[in-house]
Amino acid sequence: MTGSFTVVVAPDSFKGSATAAAIATAIADGWMSVRPGDVVLPTPMADGGEGTLDAFELAVPGATRIPVMVQGPAGGTVSASWLLLPQSDEFPGGVGIVELATTSGITLLDELAPLDAHTLGFGQAIADALDHRVSRLLLAIGGSASTDGGVGALAALGARFSDAQGRPIRLGNRGLGSLARVDLGGLRALPDAGVAILSDVTNPLLGPAGAAAVFAPQKGANEAQVLGLESGLVRLERLVRAERPGVRATTAGAGAAGGTGYGMLAWGATMTPGAGAVGDALGLPSLIAAADVVVTGEGRFDAQSAAGKAPSYVAGLARSAGVRAMLVAGAIEACDVPFDEAVSLVELAGGAADAIADPVRWARAAGARLASRIR
């Protein structure tokens, strides 16, 4: 490739380290330091996890943040917000977007709490959006702190979970050990145009690829705790199935966010690929189709990245458009990397600690490195 090019820079956030906007700007700055004649378009992405509200707010004129106070994932109060998209003929009450990461997310914890973290705050924010009479809800469920099967969120929406004596169970997966009865009859009605779950994973609720086995270790659970968490989810699934037999634990994405995907399915929501929903709002397919190069990225590119996360979605758009695709990741741990070029911040920084300490600096260096490889 020679001459001047149009470059779309569309990374996800580097979770717990840097926002998608900061990484996109850094990569673009690095690229322009080598190729100042190119047209570089920073387009921060998200896939249903951390940064989804930011991406929609950037993409949709007139989007409004609605502040809300909720209970944090392990107690205390969290000052959060959800996003209200403008009214339209199709959605006269507007569309509400609620992001679990900002209400019940792992980055809100000072210490990991694999047994006791919960999603009550997420449900409280959803309830606030319903109180505003939105026509449709989009639920971004990545980045959770818990493995509670969405029980906390459902409780905030009117469901009842009780023990053998009829007492409410405690919040978190620990409470599922005493769960004896599930009553979903009091759940609030869905908005008129329904609820879509924006998810970046396809894992089922249970089993070796499920919420506890795959994600709980990332939330601080040891091997014995993973078994206990799985047992709690099994108990929950059995009782929910008795009341809602059509809700399947095997549904792709049911295991997302510690089983919150399953809980929201039990409410009546439907699964939607998060990256595609955000990409459509940003007009990313058209941007990439008109570009010469696209650069995407995330904090860790591994085997799970191919299961619907932002980089794989962006790479698919690039392939369809015949556009060269490049990757910037904090760490690259996958055997199959479907990009023309790839750079890891760990490689550039000479170690994980330095890369994590200053990801913006190394993302800028990565942008320069990729630009230098264009011929």
mmCIF file of C-alpha atoms in Angstrom:
data_model
loop_
_atom_site.group_PDB
_atom_site.id
_atom_site.type_symbol
_atom_site.label_atom_id
_atom_site.label_comp_id
_atom_site.label_asym_id
_atom_site.label_seq_id
_atom_site.Cartn_x
_atom_site.Cartn_y
_atom_site.Cartn_z
ATOM 1 C CA MET A 1 0.000 0.000 0.000
ATOM 2 C CA THR A 2 1.344 3.438 -0.925
ATOM 3 C CA GLY A 3 0.083 7.018 -0.848
ATOM 4 C CA SER A 4 -2.400 8.506 1.598
ATOM 5 C CA PHE A 5 -4.939 6.265 3.320
ATOM 6 C CA THR A 6 -8.082 6.441 5.396
ATOM 7 C CA VAL A 7 -7.611 4.595 8.683
ATOM 8 C CA VAL A 8 -10.443 3.721 11.080
ATOM 9 C CA VAL A 9 -9.248 3.132 14.656
ATOM 10 C CA ALA A 10 -11.974 1.189 16.492
ATOM 11 C CA PRO A 11 -10.707 -0.486 19.674
ATOM 12 C CA ASP A 12 -12.657 -1.670 22.690
ATOM 13 C CA SER A 13 -11.620 -0.485 26.149
ATOM 14 C CA PHE A 14 -8.602 -2.034 27.838
ATOM 15 C CA LYS A 15 -10.709 -3.063 30.833
ATOM 16 C CA GLY A 16 -9.561 -1.691 34.154
ATOM 17 C CA SER A 17 -6.695 0.086 32.436
ATOM 18 C CA ALA A 18 -7.835 2.609 29.803
ATOM 19 C CA THR A 19 -11.058 3.625 28.075
ATOM 20 C CA ALA A 20 -11.739 2.868 24.432
ATOM 21 C CA ALA A 21 -11.627 6.598 23.674
ATOM 22 C CA ALA A 22 -8.192 6.984 25.284
ATOM 23 C CA ILE A 23 -6.795 3.956 23.438
ATOM 24 C CA ALA A 24 -8.292 5.040 20.088
ATOM 25 C CA THR A 25 -6.806 8.516 20.441
ATOM 26 C CA ALA A 26 -3.401 7.140 21.421
ATOM 27 C CA ILE A 27 -3.256 4.710 18.495
ATOM 28 C CA ALA A 28 -4.343 7.487 16.117
ATOM 29 C CA ASP A 29 -1.678 9.855 17.502
ATOM 30 C CA GLY A 30 0.998 7.205 17.096
ATOM 31 C CA TRP A 31 -0.099 6.449 13.540
ATOM 32 C CA MET A 32 -0.093 10.132 12.576
ATOM 33 C CA SER A 33 3.422 10.582 13.985
ATOM 34 C CA VAL A 34 4.624 8.223 11.247
ATOM 35 C CA ARG A 35 2.112 8.947 8.487
ATOM 36 C CA PRO A 36 0.854 12.536 8.971
ATOM 37 C CA GLY A 37 -0.775 12.609 5.533
ATOM 38 C CA ASP A 38 -3.296 9.871 6.336
ATOM 39 C CA VAL A 39 -6.897 10.509 7.374
ATOM 40 C CA VAL A 40 -7.256 8.778 10.748
ATOM 41 C CA LEU A 41 -10.710 8.358 12.305
ATOM 42 C CA PRO A 42 -10.754 7.387 16.021
ATOM 43 C CA THR A 43 -13.999 5.452 16.607
ATOM 44 C CA PRO A 44 -14.129 3.969 20.133
ATOM 45 C CA MET A 45 -15.985 0.644 20.196
ATOM 46 C CA ALA A 46 -17.703 -1.547 22.777
ATOM 47 C CA ASP A 47 -19.349 -4.956 22.728
ATOM 48 C CA GLY A 48 -21.818 -4.837 25.574
ATOM 49 C CA GLY A 49 -19.248 -4.454 28.324
ATOM 50 C CA GLU A 50 -17.443 -1.511 29.845
ATOM 51 C CA GLY A 51 -17.690 1.599 27.650
ATOM 52 C CA THR A 52 -20.986 0.745 25.934
ATOM 53 C CA LEU A 53 -22.718 3.871 27.248
ATOM 54 C CA ASP A 54 -19.785 5.997 26.104
ATOM 55 C CA ALA A 55 -19.933 4.524 22.592
ATOM 56 C CA PHE A 56 -23.676 5.119 22.209
ATOM 57 C CA GLU A 57 -23.411 8.606 23.694
ATOM 58 C CA LEU A 58 -20.768 9.453 21.100
ATOM 59 C CA ALA A 59 -22.768 7.931 18.249
ATOM 60 C CA VAL A 60 -26.294 9.203 18.905
ATOM 61 C CA PRO A 61 -26.988 12.977 18.890
ATOM 62 C CA GLY A 62 -29.292 14.005 21.717
ATOM 63 C CA ALA A 63 -28.439 11.045 23.963
ATOM 64 C CA THR A 64 -28.848 12.022 27.618
ATOM 65 C CA ARG A 65 -27.228 10.606 30.764
ATOM 66 C CA ILE A 66 -29.775 9.945 33.526
ATOM 67 C CA PRO A 67 -28.096 9.823 36.952
ATOM 68 C CA VAL A 68 -29.132 7.095 39.391
ATOM 69 C CA MET A 69 -27.953 5.957 42.831
ATOM 70 C CA VAL A 70 -27.810 2.182 43.265
ATOM 71 C CA GLN A 71 -26.426 -0.410 45.656
ATOM 72 C CA GLY A 72 -22.910 -1.448 44.710
ATOM 73 C CA PRO A 73 -21.935 -5.042 43.888
ATOM 74 C CA ALA A 74 -20.751 -5.731 47.446
ATOM 75 C CA GLY A 75 -22.612 -3.110 49.480
ATOM 76 C CA GLY A 76 -22.338 0.653 49.675
ATOM 77 C CA THR A 77 -23.843 3.135 47.247
ATOM 78 C CA VAL A 78 -22.743 3.738 43.672
ATOM 79 C CA SER A 79 -23.420 6.934 41.741
ATOM 80 C CA ALA A 80 -24.138 5.662 38.226
ATOM 81 C CA SER A 81 -26.160 6.614 35.180
ATOM 82 C CA TRP A 82 -28.026 5.086 32.292
ATOM 83 C CA LEU A 83 -28.410 6.528 28.800
ATOM 84 C CA LEU A 84 -31.648 7.750 27.247
ATOM 85 C CA LEU A 85 -31.690 7.874 23.454
ATOM 86 C CA PRO A 86 -34.060 10.407 21.862
ATOM 87 C CA GLN A 87 -37.706 9.694 21.131
ATOM 88 C CA SER A 88 -38.715 8.583 17.653
ATOM 89 C CA ASP A 89 -41.813 7.365 15.824
ATOM 90 C CA GLU A 90 -40.684 3.800 16.440
ATOM 91 C CA PHE A 91 -39.774 4.415 20.087
ATOM 92 C CA PRO A 92 -41.977 7.278 21.383
ATOM 93 C CA GLY A 93 -40.599 6.864 24.903
ATOM 94 C CA GLY A 94 -37.009 6.686 23.722
ATOM 95 C CA VAL A 95 -34.564 3.829 24.232
ATOM 96 C CA GLY A 96 -32.840 3.259 27.559
ATOM 97 C CA ILE A 97 -29.370 1.714 27.754
ATOM 98 C CA VAL A 98 -28.194 0.316 31.078
ATOM 99 C CA GLU A 99 -24.603 -0.831 31.546
ATOM 100 C CA LEU A 100 -23.918 -3.440 34.217
ATOM 101 C CA ALA A 101 -20.254 -2.463 34.491
ATOM 102 C CA THR A 102 -21.212 0.966 35.882
ATOM 103 C CA THR A 103 -23.667 -0.385 38.465
ATOM 104 C CA SER A 104 -22.533 -3.896 39.449
ATOM 105 C CA GLY A 105 -19.156 -4.143 37.744
ATOM 106 C CA ILE A 106 -15.933 -5.705 38.934
ATOM 107 C CA THR A 107 -14.040 -2.417 38.691
ATOM 108 C CA LEU A 108 -16.302 -1.016 41.443
ATOM 109 C CA LEU A 109 -14.861 -3.446 44.010
ATOM 110 C CA ASP A 110 -11.956 -2.644 46.291
ATOM 111 C CA GLU A 111 -11.638 -6.373 46.955
ATOM 112 C CA LEU A 112 -13.029 -9.224 44.865
ATOM 113 C CA ALA A 113 -16.047 -10.950 46.418
ATOM 114 C CA PRO A 114 -16.757 -14.066 44.332
ATOM 115 C CA LEU A 115 -19.410 -15.486 46.682
ATOM 116 C CA ASP A 116 -21.165 -12.320 47.800
ATOM 117 C CA ALA A 117 -21.035 -9.873 44.872
ATOM 118 C CA HIS A 118 -24.437 -9.344 43.251
ATOM 119 C CA THR A 119 -26.380 -7.510 40.545
ATOM 120 C CA LEU A 120 -28.997 -5.697 42.640
ATOM 121 C CA GLY A 121 -27.723 -2.279 41.516
ATOM 122 C CA PHE A 122 -28.031 -3.263 37.873
ATOM 123 C CA GLY A 123 -31.683 -4.131 38.463
ATOM 124 C CA GLN A 124 -32.244 -0.844 40.302
ATOM 125 C CA ALA A 125 -30.928 1.094 37.302
ATOM 126 C CA ILE A 126 -33.172 -0.938 34.979
ATOM 127 C CA ALA A 127 -36.133 -0.138 37.235
ATOM 128 C CA ASP A 128 -35.291 3.559 37.026
ATOM 129 C CA ALA A 129 -35.311 3.380 33.225
ATOM 130 C CA LEU A 130 -38.704 1.650 33.364
ATOM 131 C CA ASP A 131 -39.972 4.433 35.647
ATOM 132 C CA HIS A 132 -39.053 6.864 32.851
ATOM 133 C CA ARG A 133 -41.371 4.857 30.562
ATOM 134 C CA VAL A 134 -38.792 4.052 27.900
ATOM 135 C CA SER A 135 -40.138 2.170 24.885
ATOM 136 C CA ARG A 136 -37.188 -0.216 24.649
ATOM 137 C CA LEU A 137 -34.248 -1.283 26.785
ATOM 138 C CA LEU A 138 -30.754 -2.339 25.792
ATOM 139 C CA LEU A 139 -28.829 -4.092 28.566
ATOM 140 C CA ALA A 140 -25.036 -4.107 28.306
ATOM 141 C CA ILE A 141 -24.020 -6.899 30.673
ATOM 142 C CA GLY A 142 -20.246 -7.305 30.383
ATOM 143 C CA GLY A 143 -17.775 -6.607 33.177
ATOM 144 C CA SER A 144 -19.723 -8.087 36.080
ATOM 145 C CA ALA A 145 -18.340 -8.695 39.574
ATOM 146 C CA SER A 146 -20.647 -11.572 40.464
ATOM 147 C CA THR A 147 -21.871 -15.068 39.654
ATOM 148 C CA ASP A 148 -25.398 -14.653 41.017
ATOM 149 C CA GLY A 149 -27.333 -15.738 37.930
ATOM 150 C CA GLY A 150 -28.912 -12.298 37.716
ATOM 151 C CA VAL A 151 -30.897 -12.947 40.912
ATOM 152 C CA GLY A 152 -30.023 -9.534 42.367
ATOM 153 C CA ALA A 153 -31.264 -7.743 39.256
ATOM 154 C CA LEU A 154 -34.440 -9.823 39.121
ATOM 155 C CA ALA A 155 -35.132 -9.098 42.796
ATOM 156 C CA ALA A 156 -34.913 -5.363 42.085
ATOM 157 C CA LEU A 157 -37.475 -5.898 39.315
ATOM 158 C CA GLY A 158 -39.985 -7.662 41.565
ATOM 159 C CA ALA A 159 -39.001 -11.347 41.606
ATOM 160 C CA ARG A 160 -38.868 -13.198 44.938
ATOM 161 C CA PHE A 161 -36.209 -15.721 45.942
ATOM 162 C CA SER A 162 -36.782 -17.397 49.308
ATOM 163 C CA ASP A 163 -35.471 -20.200 51.491
ATOM 164 C CA ALA A 164 -37.419 -23.152 52.910
ATOM 165 C CA GLN A 165 -38.873 -20.912 55.653
ATOM 166 C CA GLY A 166 -40.077 -18.349 53.128
ATOM 167 C CA ARG A 167 -37.423 -15.781 54.035
ATOM 168 C CA PRO A 168 -35.610 -13.810 51.298
ATOM 169 C CA ILE A 169 -32.211 -15.319 50.562
ATOM 170 C CA ARG A 170 -29.104 -13.209 50.953
ATOM 171 C CA LEU A 171 -27.653 -11.468 47.926
ATOM 172 C CA GLY A 172 -24.908 -13.069 45.856
ATOM 173 C CA ASN A 173 -24.308 -16.656 44.842
ATOM 174 C CA ARG A 174 -23.829 -17.590 48.502
ATOM 175 C CA GLY A 175 -27.561 -17.063 48.964
ATOM 176 C CA LEU A 176 -28.374 -19.555 46.215
ATOM 177 C CA GLY A 177 -27.244 -22.340 48.540
ATOM 178 C CA SER A 178 -30.428 -21.866 50.601
ATOM 179 C CA LEU A 179 -32.732 -21.120 47.681
ATOM 180 C CA ALA A 180 -35.941 -23.166 47.880
ATOM 181 C CA ARG A 181 -38.525 -21.135 45.974
ATOM 182 C CA VAL A 182 -38.540 -18.809 42.984
ATOM 183 C CA ASP A 183 -41.510 -16.551 42.281
ATOM 184 C CA LEU A 184 -41.269 -14.555 39.053
ATOM 185 C CA GLY A 185 -44.921 -13.508 39.053
ATOM 186 C CA GLY A 186 -44.168 -10.065 40.444
ATOM 187 C CA LEU A 187 -41.641 -9.092 37.786
ATOM 188 C CA ARG A 188 -42.229 -5.720 36.187
ATOM 189 C CA ALA A 189 -43.581 -5.741 32.659
ATOM 190 C CA LEU A 190 -41.169 -5.383 29.779
ATOM 191 C CA PRO A 191 -41.340 -2.071 27.887
ATOM 192 C CA ASP A 192 -43.556 -2.071 24.804
ATOM 193 C CA ALA A 193 -40.712 -2.699 22.329
ATOM 194 C CA GLY A 194 -38.987 -5.263 24.511
ATOM 195 C CA VAL A 195 -35.558 -5.722 26.039
ATOM 196 C CA ALA A 196 -32.370 -6.742 24.229
ATOM 197 C CA ILE A 197 -29.318 -8.109 26.029
ATOM 198 C CA LEU A 198 -26.044 -6.874 24.529
ATOM 199 C CA SER A 199 -23.542 -9.641 25.215
ATOM 200 C CA ASP A 200 -19.960 -10.230 24.151
ATOM 201 C CA VAL A 201 -19.899 -13.951 24.997
ATOM 202 C CA THR A 202 -21.811 -17.070 23.943
ATOM 203 C CA ASN A 203 -21.230 -19.276 27.001
ATOM 204 C CA PRO A 204 -24.134 -21.284 28.457
ATOM 205 C CA LEU A 205 -25.116 -20.966 32.117
ATOM 206 C CA LEU A 206 -23.776 -24.314 33.352
ATOM 207 C CA GLY A 207 -21.017 -26.831 32.718
ATOM 208 C CA PRO A 208 -17.347 -26.613 31.752
ATOM 209 C CA ALA A 209 -18.011 -23.668 29.421
ATOM 210 C CA GLY A 210 -20.467 -22.012 31.802
ATOM 211 C CA ALA A 211 -20.527 -18.916 33.982
ATOM 212 C CA ALA A 212 -18.807 -20.390 37.045
ATOM 213 C CA ALA A 213 -16.176 -22.541 35.338
ATOM 214 C CA VAL A 214 -14.989 -19.943 32.836
ATOM 215 C CA PHE A 215 -15.531 -16.553 34.446
ATOM 216 C CA ALA A 216 -15.597 -17.011 38.236
ATOM 217 C CA PRO A 217 -11.798 -17.445 38.528
ATOM 218 C CA GLN A 218 -11.440 -13.996 36.957
ATOM 219 C CA LYS A 219 -13.643 -12.708 39.796
ATOM 220 C CA GLY A 220 -11.485 -14.176 42.534
ATOM 221 C CA ALA A 221 -12.936 -17.680 42.961
ATOM 222 C CA ASN A 222 -10.648 -20.594 43.780
ATOM 223 C CA GLU A 223 -11.252 -24.145 42.559
ATOM 224 C CA ALA A 224 -13.454 -25.130 45.497
ATOM 225 C CA GLN A 225 -15.460 -21.928 45.250
ATOM 226 C CA VAL A 226 -16.053 -22.489 41.543
ATOM 227 C CA LEU A 227 -17.707 -25.814 42.412
ATOM 228 C CA GLY A 228 -19.898 -24.098 44.991
ATOM 229 C CA LEU A 229 -20.848 -21.337 42.571
ATOM 230 C CA GLU A 230 -21.807 -23.938 39.969
ATOM 231 C CA SER A 231 -23.952 -25.741 42.536
ATOM 232 C CA GLY A 232 -25.820 -22.527 43.310
ATOM 233 C CA LEU A 233 -26.490 -21.879 39.628
ATOM 234 C CA VAL A 234 -27.709 -25.469 39.165
ATOM 235 C CA ARG A 235 -30.202 -24.972 42.007
ATOM 236 C CA LEU A 236 -31.370 -21.679 40.513
ATOM 237 C CA GLU A 237 -31.800 -23.174 37.051
ATOM 238 C CA ARG A 238 -33.867 -26.093 38.354
ATOM 239 C CA LEU A 239 -36.296 -23.806 40.169
ATOM 240 C CA VAL A 240 -36.569 -21.278 37.325
ATOM 241 C CA ARG A 241 -37.163 -24.089 34.828
ATOM 242 C CA ALA A 242 -40.139 -25.278 36.897
ATOM 243 C CA GLU A 243 -41.750 -21.853 36.513
ATOM 244 C CA ARG A 244 -40.427 -20.848 33.062
ATOM 245 C CA PRO A 245 -39.761 -24.096 31.143
ATOM 246 C CA GLY A 246 -39.032 -22.194 27.947
ATOM 247 C CA VAL A 247 -35.975 -20.472 29.439
ATOM 248 C CA ARG A 248 -32.913 -22.563 28.529
ATOM 249 C CA ALA A 249 -29.645 -22.621 30.433
ATOM 250 C CA THR A 250 -28.030 -23.776 27.184
ATOM 251 C CA THR A 251 -28.959 -20.604 25.293
ATOM 252 C CA ALA A 252 -25.849 -18.929 23.905
ATOM 253 C CA GLY A 253 -24.998 -16.070 26.245
ATOM 254 C CA ALA A 254 -26.977 -17.381 29.243
ATOM 255 C CA GLY A 255 -23.697 -17.621 31.132
ATOM 256 C CA ALA A 256 -22.689 -14.044 30.371
ATOM 257 C CA ALA A 257 -21.965 -11.768 33.339
ATOM 258 C CA GLY A 258 -22.030 -14.562 35.892
ATOM 259 C CA GLY A 259 -25.364 -15.840 34.614
ATOM 260 C CA THR A 260 -27.007 -12.411 34.418
ATOM 261 C CA GLY A 261 -27.769 -13.271 30.806
ATOM 262 C CA TYR A 262 -29.848 -16.206 32.066
ATOM 263 C CA GLY A 263 -31.648 -14.027 34.595
ATOM 264 C CA MET A 264 -32.578 -11.469 31.966
ATOM 265 C CA LEU A 265 -33.768 -14.231 29.630
ATOM 266 C CA ALA A 266 -36.036 -15.400 32.454
ATOM 267 C CA TRP A 267 -37.478 -11.864 32.579
ATOM 268 C CA GLY A 268 -38.271 -12.101 28.861
ATOM 269 C CA ALA A 269 -35.342 -10.317 27.247
ATOM 270 C CA THR A 270 -33.654 -11.553 24.072
ATOM 271 C CA MET A 271 -29.958 -11.938 23.214
ATOM 272 C CA THR A 272 -28.327 -9.564 20.730
ATOM 273 C CA PRO A 273 -24.631 -9.478 19.742
ATOM 274 C CA GLY A 274 -23.315 -6.439 21.592
ATOM 275 C CA ALA A 275 -20.580 -5.484 19.154
ATOM 276 C CA GLY A 276 -23.005 -5.483 16.234
ATOM 277 C CA ALA A 277 -25.496 -3.251 18.049
ATOM 278 C CA VAL A 278 -22.817 -0.724 18.972
ATOM 279 C CA GLY A 279 -21.204 -0.915 15.528
ATOM 280 C CA ASP A 280 -24.508 -0.207 13.803
ATOM 281 C CA ALA A 281 -25.105 2.815 16.040
ATOM 282 C CA LEU A 282 -21.647 4.146 15.176
ATOM 283 C CA GLY A 283 -22.121 3.504 11.446
ATOM 284 C CA LEU A 284 -19.000 1.362 11.579
ATOM 285 C CA PRO A 285 -19.834 -0.901 8.602
ATOM 286 C CA SER A 286 -19.972 2.129 6.296
ATOM 287 C CA LEU A 287 -16.854 3.712 7.813
ATOM 288 C CA ILE A 288 -14.843 0.543 7.310
ATOM 289 C CA ALA A 289 -16.167 -0.028 3.797
ATOM 290 C CA ALA A 290 -14.793 3.406 2.831
ATOM 291 C CA ALA A 291 -11.438 2.902 4.585
ATOM 292 C CA ASP A 292 -8.100 1.432 3.530
ATOM 293 C CA VAL A 293 -7.055 0.173 6.960
ATOM 294 C CA VAL A 294 -8.874 -0.578 10.212
ATOM 295 C CA VAL A 295 -7.158 -0.923 13.589
ATOM 296 C CA THR A 296 -9.013 -2.534 16.467
ATOM 297 C CA GLY A 297 -8.011 -3.898 19.858
ATOM 298 C CA GLU A 298 -8.740 -4.867 23.458
ATOM 299 C CA GLY A 299 -6.860 -5.501 26.668
ATOM 300 C CA ARG A 300 -6.353 -9.216 26.123
ATOM 301 C CA PHE A 301 -6.880 -11.013 22.832
ATOM 302 C CA ASP A 302 -7.427 -14.688 23.637
ATOM 303 C CA ALA A 303 -9.549 -17.651 22.590
ATOM 304 C CA GLN A 304 -12.709 -15.965 23.942
ATOM 305 C CA SER A 305 -12.128 -12.952 21.700
ATOM 306 C CA ALA A 306 -13.437 -14.868 18.703
ATOM 307 C CA ALA A 307 -16.797 -15.408 20.437
ATOM 308 C CA GLY A 308 -18.403 -12.093 19.531
ATOM 309 C CA LYS A 309 -16.083 -9.550 21.119
ATOM 310 C CA ALA A 310 -15.375 -6.227 19.445
ATOM 311 C CA PRO A 311 -12.075 -7.092 17.676
ATOM 312 C CA SER A 312 -13.525 -10.175 15.994
ATOM 313 C CA TYR A 313 -16.579 -8.181 14.890
ATOM 314 C CA VAL A 314 -14.396 -5.416 13.444
ATOM 315 C CA ALA A 315 -12.161 -7.979 11.727
ATOM 316 C CA GLY A 316 -15.245 -9.538 10.131
ATOM 317 C CA LEU A 317 -16.366 -6.171 8.759
ATOM 318 C CA ALA A 318 -12.883 -5.603 7.361
ATOM 319 C CA ARG A 319 -12.817 -9.001 5.656
ATOM 320 C CA SER A 320 -16.225 -8.379 4.084
ATOM 321 C CA ALA A 321 -15.059 -4.991 2.778
ATOM 322 C CA GLY A 322 -11.648 -6.220 1.610
ATOM 323 C CA VAL A 323 -9.926 -3.833 4.011
ATOM 324 C CA ARG A 324 -6.639 -4.523 5.756
ATOM 325 C CA ALA A 325 -7.228 -5.219 9.485
ATOM 326 C CA MET A 326 -4.728 -4.686 12.312
ATOM 327 C CA LEU A 327 -4.801 -5.453 16.038
ATOM 328 C CA VAL A 328 -3.456 -3.685 19.108
ATOM 329 C CA ALA A 329 -3.890 -5.662 22.332
ATOM 330 C CA GLY A 330 -2.500 -5.428 25.805
ATOM 331 C CA ALA A 331 -1.578 -9.092 25.536
ATOM 332 C CA ILE A 332 -2.054 -11.580 22.698
ATOM 333 C CA GLU A 333 -2.737 -15.095 23.970
ATOM 334 C CA ALA A 334 -4.646 -16.673 21.076
ATOM 335 C CA CYS A 335 -3.064 -19.127 18.663
ATOM 336 C CA ASP A 336 -5.172 -17.887 15.747
ATOM 337 C CA VAL A 337 -4.961 -14.113 15.240
ATOM 338 C CA PRO A 338 -7.078 -13.173 12.161
ATOM 339 C CA PHE A 339 -5.341 -9.878 11.400
ATOM 340 C CA ASP A 340 -2.837 -8.712 8.806
ATOM 341 C CA GLU A 341 -0.687 -7.171 11.548
ATOM 342 C CA ALA A 342 -0.804 -7.424 15.341
ATOM 343 C CA VAL A 343 1.120 -5.704 18.137
ATOM 344 C CA SER A 344 0.877 -6.278 21.892
ATOM 345 C CA LEU A 345 1.618 -3.608 24.481
ATOM 346 C CA VAL A 346 3.362 -6.238 26.626
ATOM 347 C CA GLU A 347 5.772 -6.877 23.754
ATOM 348 C CA LEU A 348 6.458 -3.180 23.232
ATOM 349 C CA ALA A 349 6.826 -2.365 26.932
ATOM 350 C CA GLY A 350 8.967 -5.391 27.679
ATOM 351 C CA GLY A 351 6.589 -6.752 30.311
ATOM 352 C CA ALA A 352 3.017 -6.769 31.572
ATOM 353 C CA ALA A 353 3.633 -4.480 34.557
ATOM 354 C CA ASP A 354 4.990 -1.633 32.427
ATOM 355 C CA ALA A 355 2.250 -2.070 29.832
ATOM 356 C CA ILE A 356 -0.488 -1.892 32.474
ATOM 357 C CA ALA A 357 1.141 1.066 34.222
ATOM 358 C CA ASP A 358 0.962 3.286 31.105
ATOM 359 C CA PRO A 359 -1.266 1.737 28.422
ATOM 360 C CA VAL A 360 -1.816 5.045 26.610
ATOM 361 C CA ARG A 361 1.918 5.524 26.062
ATOM 362 C CA TRP A 362 2.321 2.021 24.678
ATOM 363 C CA ALA A 363 -0.847 2.224 22.578
ATOM 364 C CA ARG A 364 0.667 5.311 20.951
ATOM 365 C CA ALA A 365 3.837 3.310 20.294
ATOM 366 C CA ALA A 366 1.729 0.504 18.836
ATOM 367 C CA GLY A 367 0.017 2.900 16.440
ATOM 368 C CA ALA A 368 3.419 4.117 15.266
ATOM 369 C CA ARG A 369 4.668 0.536 14.862
ATOM 370 C CA LEU A 370 1.690 -0.449 12.719
ATOM 371 C CA ALA A 371 1.949 2.682 10.588
ATOM 372 C CA SER A 372 5.607 1.937 9.916
ATOM 373 C CA ARG A 373 4.636 -1.458 8.492
ATOM 374 C CA ILE A 374 2.483 0.073 5.742
ATOM 375 C CA ARG A 375 4.257 -0.053 2.435
#
